[in-house]
Each structure stands twice: as C-alpha cells, then as structure tokens.
Amino acid sequence: MIAALRAARWALAGLPRPSVGLGLFPAVTVVVFLGPILVGLVGTLLPSFGILPALGGTEPTLKPWRDLLAAPGLTASIRLTLITGVAATLMSVALAFGIAAAWHGSRWFAVLRGVLPPLLAVPHAAFAIGFAFLVAPSGWIVRLLSPWATGWTRPPDIALVQDPWGIAYTLALVCKEVPFLVLAIAAALGQTGADGLLRAARSLGYGPVAAWVKVVLPLVYRQVRLPVLAVLAYSLSAVEPALVLAPTLPPPLTPLVLRWFADPDLALRFQAAAGAVLQSGLVGGAILLWLGGERAVALIGRRWACAGGRGGSGWGLRAVTAAGMALAVLAVAGSIAVLALWALARGWRFADPLPAGWTLDTLAAAWPGLAGPALNTLLIGAAAVGVGLVLVAGCLENGRRLPAALAGRALWLVYLPLLVPSVGFLFGIQVVLVAAGLDGRWPALVWAHLLYVLPYMFLALADPWRALDERYERSARALGAGPWRSFLRVRVPLLLRPLATAAAIGFSVSVAQYLPTLFAGSGRVATLTTEAVVLASGADRRVTAVYAFAQALLPLLAFAAAVGVPAWMHRRRRGMRTG
Amino acid sequence: MNGSLRIDGVSLAVAGQPVIGPLTLEVAPGAVVTLMGPSGCGKSSLLAFISGCLDPAFTARGRVLLDGRDLEGLPPERRRVGTLFQDDLLFPHLSVGGNLAFGLPASVRGRRTRAERVEAALADAGLAGFAARDPATLSGGQRARVALMRTLLAEPGALLLDEPFGKLDAALRDQMRAFVFARARAAGVPTLLVTHDAGDAEAAGGPVIVLESTREV
C-alpha cells in the first residue's frame, strides 16, 4: 500500500522512480547511525538507575543518583559548566553574526571564508594543547612580553590556564566555534537573496549594519539555528579543551563524569552513568531555554525593526568584530605554530622569545611510539571517509528526488549526533559493544567515528550535490550511458572538488575524535588524539608538542590535497576552476 | 536646485569600455523623466550609480546633485534616493504593516502614531486592513503597491524606478503605472524611470530620453 502510494507520488511528480537499492540508503543510514544513539542513551539511563547486569546491577534503585548528588564538587561543577558553556555560546554567536553584519559584501569577508576552513580543521585537542602553550604563565605570549614589558624573569604565579573561572577554557571554545558559525552563516547567506533585500533596506535609508541586522539576520538565523544549537551543546559538554584548559577542582561536568568512568572502582560506573544522564539533561534543558529565548528575541526584534531607527555607519562594530576575529584567527594559528616550535626546540629557557636552537632529536625519539597511533589515526580516518562517501552519496542521490521540505526535516536527524552530548550515550554503546565482543575492534571504531564524520560530510556535500545542473546527467543518459556510467563518468568528476572537500572535512573530523575512540576502543586503541590528550597532563612539552602537532598536521595535509588534487586533475579545464 | 535631481555629465565604463553617457539631465520635483533603451545599455547601472550601489568594477565620471547637494561619496542610506526595483523585495519575516513601518522614519514616534501612518498608507493603496497580513499571501499587484508605499513612507528626495512593471502581467501593468505615477507626482519628488517598454514611457507622460547601446555586440 505504502509502496503503491510512493510509486504514485513519483509518477505524479514526473520523476523517475529511484531504484529499490537507492531507496534503502536513508533507511540504512538512519538505522545504523541514529538507532545506536537511542540505544546508547537507554544503555546509559538504565545503569543510572542501578541496572547493569554485567556489574551485578539487576534491581532498580536510586542509589546512583543519591551518590551523584552527594559527590563532592558537583554543584560547583554544574555551575562552571553552565557559565562557561553559555558564555562561550553567546560570545561565539555575537562575534560570528557581528562579523557578518559588519563586513557583509566586503572583500575581507570573502577572504575570511577562504581562511576559516583550515582553522576549523584543527582538532580540538591539538588546539587546546597549543593554546595552553601559548597563554600559560610560561607560555609563548608571556615569553614574548618578558621581561621587557612585564618585568618577569620567571613564570608568574598566576593561573592563566585552568583558571578557576574557566576564562581560558571559554575563550578557547570561542576561537574554535566562531569559524564554524561564520562558515555556516556565509553558506546561508547564499540561499536568502540577502543582497537584494539589503539594497532595498539601504535605499530606505538604513545604515549597513542596521539593515543587515533588521532584514538579513532573521532570515539567516532560521537557516543556522541547528549549527547554533550544536555550538551550545558542544560548549556545555566539550571534552578535550575541558581536560586541558578548564579548572580541575572541580572540572566541568563531562571531565568529572569521565573521571568516574575511568575509576578502578567499578561501582563508580553507576554514579558516572547518572552523571552522564545529567549532562544530557543539562544540554537538553539549555536547548529548550535557548529556543524559548529565540522567541522572545524575535518578538522584541520585530518591534525594534519596525520602529524606524536607521542606525549609523557601522564603523564601531566593524572595528570591534575585526579585532575579535583577528584575535581568534591568531590564537588558532599561534597555537599550531607554538606546537611546531616546541617539537623542534633544542631547549627553550623562560623569557627567551624563541628556542635557543633547533633539533630533530625529539621527533626521532618520539617516532617509534608515534608511528603506531599515527597509522591507526590514518586508517580509521580513511575507512570512515570511504564508508561515509558511499553513504552520503547514496542518501543525496535518493534525496535529490525528494521534496525540499522533507529534506529540510531530515537535517534534524543529521544534526542529532552533534546535539546529544557524546558522554551521554557512548557508555551505553560501549556496554552493548562489550556484550557483543566488538569493543576495541576496527568495525566498532570506524562506526563510532562515522557518527560524527557523517553529519559533517553530509552538510558539506548536500548543497553542491543539489546545485549541479541535472541536464549534464540527462544528456549523458540521452547519449546512451547507463545510470552507473553517467553517475561515475559525469556526476562524480563534475563534483570532484566538493567531494574532495567533504572527504577532507570527514577525515579531519575523524582525526579529532577522542571520546568515541576511547569508548569504542575500550581504551585499547591508541590514536594521535588519545596519546596527545594523555601526554597533555604530563610534563615534557616537547614530546606533547610532537603528538599534538602531528594530530593537527594530518587534517591540514588532507585539506591541501582536497585543494591540490582536483586543481591538478582539472589543470587544463578552465570551466572547472570556478563554482 | 530646489528639490530637483540633476545628472551632470555622468558616464560609466567597465575596464575602459564606455557603457553609458556622458548624460546630462534635470528632473524637477513632481516630474517623471524616462530613460529608454535596450537591455544591456547600462541604464540600470546608471540607477545603481545614483543610489550609491554601483558595482566597483565600474568607473564613473560626472556628478549627481539632489536638491543642490552633491551625492558623491555618500553611502546609499544617506542619499535619500528611494528605489523601486523589478522585484518588490518585501521583507518576508515582517508583516505587511511591519514592512511599511520599516520605511517610516524613526522621527515618527509612538506606536499608535506609526500604526496610523501605516494604516493611512495602506488605505491610500487600496489595501485597508492588510497590516497584519503575511506579505507572502498577497498578489503580485498588491505586493508591488506595498513596495511603492514603503519607499514613499521613507520620505525620499528622489525616486528611481528600475523597470518596476517588468514582472507584472499586462492587465495589471496599466493599473500599476497609473498608481505609481500618480503617487510619485503627489509626493512631489523628482522621478527617474528606466525601462525598455515604450508603454511605460507613454504612461509616464514626461520627457523621454532614448539611450543607445554603446557597447559592441
């Protein structure tokens, strides 16, 4: 019956019916990747009420929750989580929209769009470690300023990272979230007809910033609501930056819960599960509050838009946002640079602006230990990208024939892994994997990475996939090419550049994964990320820098390849260089 | 002077290739001057130049004076030049009344007063009671009328019409022409119309300047 209806719908729409195989792609993708999130949430919820047969929990009880509430520092941890998370989100959203409002249409905005993707590709762990090397009391910034400006001849006794207020942690989150939001806004601007509306508002006498905020922002915000919520969820549950940069007594909720999960006392797993559920609840509550706040802001904003205020020239906002963005870009670039310096430093006494000499000894000494995790990182990433490309291409090829409204609703599903805190469901998944004997094995790892790789690849590829002129393939078919041939010989080569970009994005997301690697690997599979995070708490900056820099280097290489390979393959095709 | 729009030896070029001009003309308050020419002759670029939105790829010479004031170097919003485009460009997130209030200057204070002004403009456009409507539910002709009223509520010193009837069907076009030109005259602002449709020029009733394409085809 349903099949008949569907066939009728295709016929009515005048579209070729997708083959049965193609129709399976979205179903498979949803079942394989979203089902487990639900299983994982339940698998975390049950232990929080004492049910975990593997550890002897068979009777429902409230004891895990009582233990959780009695845990020392819980209130302070929740407070820290909420303050840093909400502050980071508000600052990121304000700076990203401010940049777009102040610089829309300018050459600098276009330049920024080109600069941001590699910054976004820097893994959180590498950035957090580099950021610590940059702003710590003995960090590069203090060294550059000492002693001539500060008078310090030894590192000052001030908590510049892991400060009790989480300021360093919050700023680091902002540095990584603003590029993500600016790119999301830039993509949305292309779909809103913003230029025409702006022209209309300017001709009514509105200043550039007032025109953007009153006319373009409401339309763009609707398109970037999910990325904004993803930023909110991430800010409230970040792992690697929190481990490296947040205060430790107590830490934010996620590191606190991870501490309990890692405790040798297995009984703490129940309390940890309750903490993980609490973390999910915090994020869920924050998202609901944010959505409520949106309505209030929209109501006030609409009244304000119609009050007739024309706004000024916008130079103030231009200056402020440019300074903020420049700081964020410099912080990310500086963090990677300082990692490279430490990795190659022979010795670097305090207050010298640069190392005294250079050596490859640290690299050579680290290589035997580094090669294994590096290979694991590479292979898991390559496998995840390979599977991801097939699944995303299948879904998009199927989705191309769906009405746009349906495709819009599907976005919520795509974003689900980015909205649910990973600590909230990964334990439940680990329980299932252990029961199935799959934990620590390759399929489990690749699959856990795909949970995060897939959404980003989907988002990167969806627009170019739909934008490609259908008539290319139609003419190929008219020339006698079968569906596979026209797909492989026409669509894939024409989309080579977005495909390569999506692969690079997917690879960099995989390289960055910490918690999924830890849980799906049961802590037995080492990648550059897991090693770098472990080393970050140790003392030897040079060794830590080698691992963190290697972790940052892989995505950058992938991005260079994504630009270089299509450019080389199409070097004699002028029509392939733009668009 | 006194409220007129004066175009003084204006010419536009792209990469050294002349596109339009040099052109000199004056539009008195309440008068409508029509620039006619085929598409691609640069007439829309001329309007973009007057309103301050010219693509930086162009180089321009000459001056534009509104009420004796040289517009050179002023950002679009400071020129007091209202433009009616081929697309109505109503803001989809605001109601019809919200769109009109958007055009109203902030100096009109008080929510009551502003609402009354909006309602009066709607009544003038034959759309009384439409304030709360979603612009997406309006017909093409209704949207075009709202767009004109929004432009006029902003109290422009001059009005530019960039092929504003091009997307309307024939029956609606006559109505809309009469409506637009009557309102423009009543507002007493100098109005410059660019079009490739001789019917528009005829309906405008004012002087017509025919432009020829200077670009090689």
Coordinates of N, CA and C in Angstrom, one line a residue, chain A residues 196-197 199-208 214-215 218-219 222 302-303 305-310 312, chain B residues 53 75-77 81-83 85 89-94 98 101-106 111 114 150-151 154:
Chain A
G196 N 19.7 41.5 -2.5 CA 18.6 42.3 -2.9 C 17.8 43.0 -1.7
L197 N 17.6 42.3 -0.7 CA 16.9 42.8 0.5 C 17.7 43.9 1.1
R199 N 19.8 45.9 -0.4 CA 19.8 47.0 -1.3 C 18.5 47.8 -1.0
A200 N 17.4 47.0 -0.9 CA 16.1 47.7 -0.6 C 16.2 48.5 0.7
A201 N 16.7 47.8 1.8 CA 16.8 48.5 3.1 C 17.7 49.7 3.0
R202 N 18.8 49.6 2.3 CA 19.7 50.8 2.2 C 19.0 51.9 1.5
S203 N 18.3 51.6 0.4 CA 17.6 52.7 -0.3 C 16.5 53.3 0.5
L204 N 16.1 52.6 1.6 CA 15.1 53.2 2.5 C 15.8 54.0 3.6
G205 N 17.1 54.1 3.5 CA 17.9 55.0 4.4 C 18.5 54.3 5.5
Y206 N 18.6 52.9 5.5 CA 19.2 52.2 6.6 C 20.7 52.1 6.5
G207 N 21.4 52.2 7.6 CA 22.8 52.0 7.6 C 23.1 50.6 7.4
P208 N 24.4 50.2 6.9 CA 24.7 48.9 6.5 C 24.4 47.8 7.6
K214 N 18.4 44.0 10.8 CA 16.9 44.0 10.8 C 16.3 43.2 9.7
V215 N 17.0 43.0 8.6 CA 16.4 42.4 7.4 C 17.0 41.0 7.1
P218 N 17.2 37.9 10.6 CA 16.1 37.0 10.8 C 16.0 35.8 9.8
L219 N 16.4 36.1 8.6 CA 16.3 35.1 7.5 C 17.4 34.1 7.7
R222 N 17.3 31.6 10.8 CA 16.5 30.4 10.6 C 17.3 29.3 10.0
R302 N 11.4 42.2 16.2 CA 10.4 42.6 15.2 C 9.9 44.0 15.5
R303 N 9.6 44.2 16.8 CA 9.1 45.6 17.2 C 10.1 46.6 16.9
A305 N 12.6 46.4 14.7 CA 12.8 46.6 13.3 C 11.8 47.6 12.7
C306 N 10.6 47.6 13.2 CA 9.6 48.4 12.7 C 9.5 49.8 13.3
A307 N 10.4 50.1 14.2 CA 10.4 51.4 14.9 C 11.1 52.5 14.1
G308 N 11.8 52.1 13.0 CA 12.2 53.1 12.1 C 13.7 53.6 12.3
G309 N 14.3 53.2 13.4 CA 15.7 53.6 13.6 C 16.6 53.2 12.5
R310 N 17.4 54.1 11.9 CA 18.2 53.8 10.7 C 19.6 53.3 11.0
G312 N 23.7 53.7 12.4 CA 24.8 54.6 11.9 C 25.6 53.9 10.8
Chain B
C53 N 25.0 52.3 -5.2 CA 25.2 50.8 -5.1 C 26.0 50.3 -6.4
P75 N 27.2 57.2 1.4 CA 26.7 55.8 1.3 C 25.2 55.8 0.9
P76 N 24.7 54.7 0.4 CA 23.3 54.7 -0.1 C 22.3 55.3 0.8
E77 N 22.5 54.9 2.1 CA 21.4 55.3 3.1 C 21.4 56.8 3.4
V81 N 17.7 58.7 -1.7 CA 17.2 58.3 -3.0 C 16.5 56.9 -2.9
G82 N 15.1 57.0 -3.1 CA 14.4 55.7 -3.0 C 14.3 55.0 -4.3
T83 N 14.5 53.7 -4.2 CA 14.4 52.9 -5.5 C 13.3 51.9 -5.4
F85 N 12.4 48.5 -7.3 CA 13.1 47.5 -8.1 C 12.0 46.7 -8.9
L89 N 10.8 42.9 -3.3 CA 11.8 42.9 -2.2 C 11.1 43.2 -0.8
L90 N 9.9 42.7 -0.7 CA 9.2 42.9 0.7 C 10.0 41.9 1.6
F91 N 10.2 42.4 2.8 CA 10.9 41.5 3.8 C 10.0 40.4 4.3
P92 N 10.4 39.2 4.0 CA 9.5 38.0 4.2 C 9.2 37.8 5.7
H93 N 10.1 38.3 6.6 CA 9.9 38.0 8.0 C 9.0 39.0 8.7
L94 N 8.6 40.1 8.0 CA 7.8 41.1 8.6 C 6.4 41.1 8.0
G98 N 4.4 45.7 9.1 CA 5.8 45.8 9.5 C 6.7 46.3 8.4
A101 N 6.1 50.0 8.2 CA 6.7 50.7 9.3 C 8.2 50.8 9.2
F102 N 8.8 49.8 8.6 CA 10.2 49.7 8.3 C 10.6 51.0 7.5
G103 N 9.8 51.4 6.6 CA 10.1 52.5 5.7 C 9.9 53.8 6.5
L104 N 9.0 53.9 7.4 CA 8.7 55.1 8.2 C 9.9 55.6 9.0
P105 N 10.3 56.9 8.9 CA 11.4 57.3 9.7 C 11.2 57.2 11.2
A106 N 12.3 57.1 11.9 CA 12.2 57.0 13.4 C 11.6 58.2 14.0
R111 N 3.9 54.1 19.1 CA 3.5 53.0 18.3 C 2.1 53.3 17.6
R114 N 2.6 55.6 14.6 CA 3.2 54.9 13.5 C 2.2 54.0 12.8
R150 N 6.0 51.6 0.8 CA 7.2 51.6 1.7 C 8.3 52.5 1.3
T151 N 8.5 52.6 0.0 CA 9.6 53.5 -0.5 C 9.2 55.0 -0.2
A154 N 9.4 56.4 3.4 CA 10.8 56.8 3.9 C 11.1 58.2 3.5

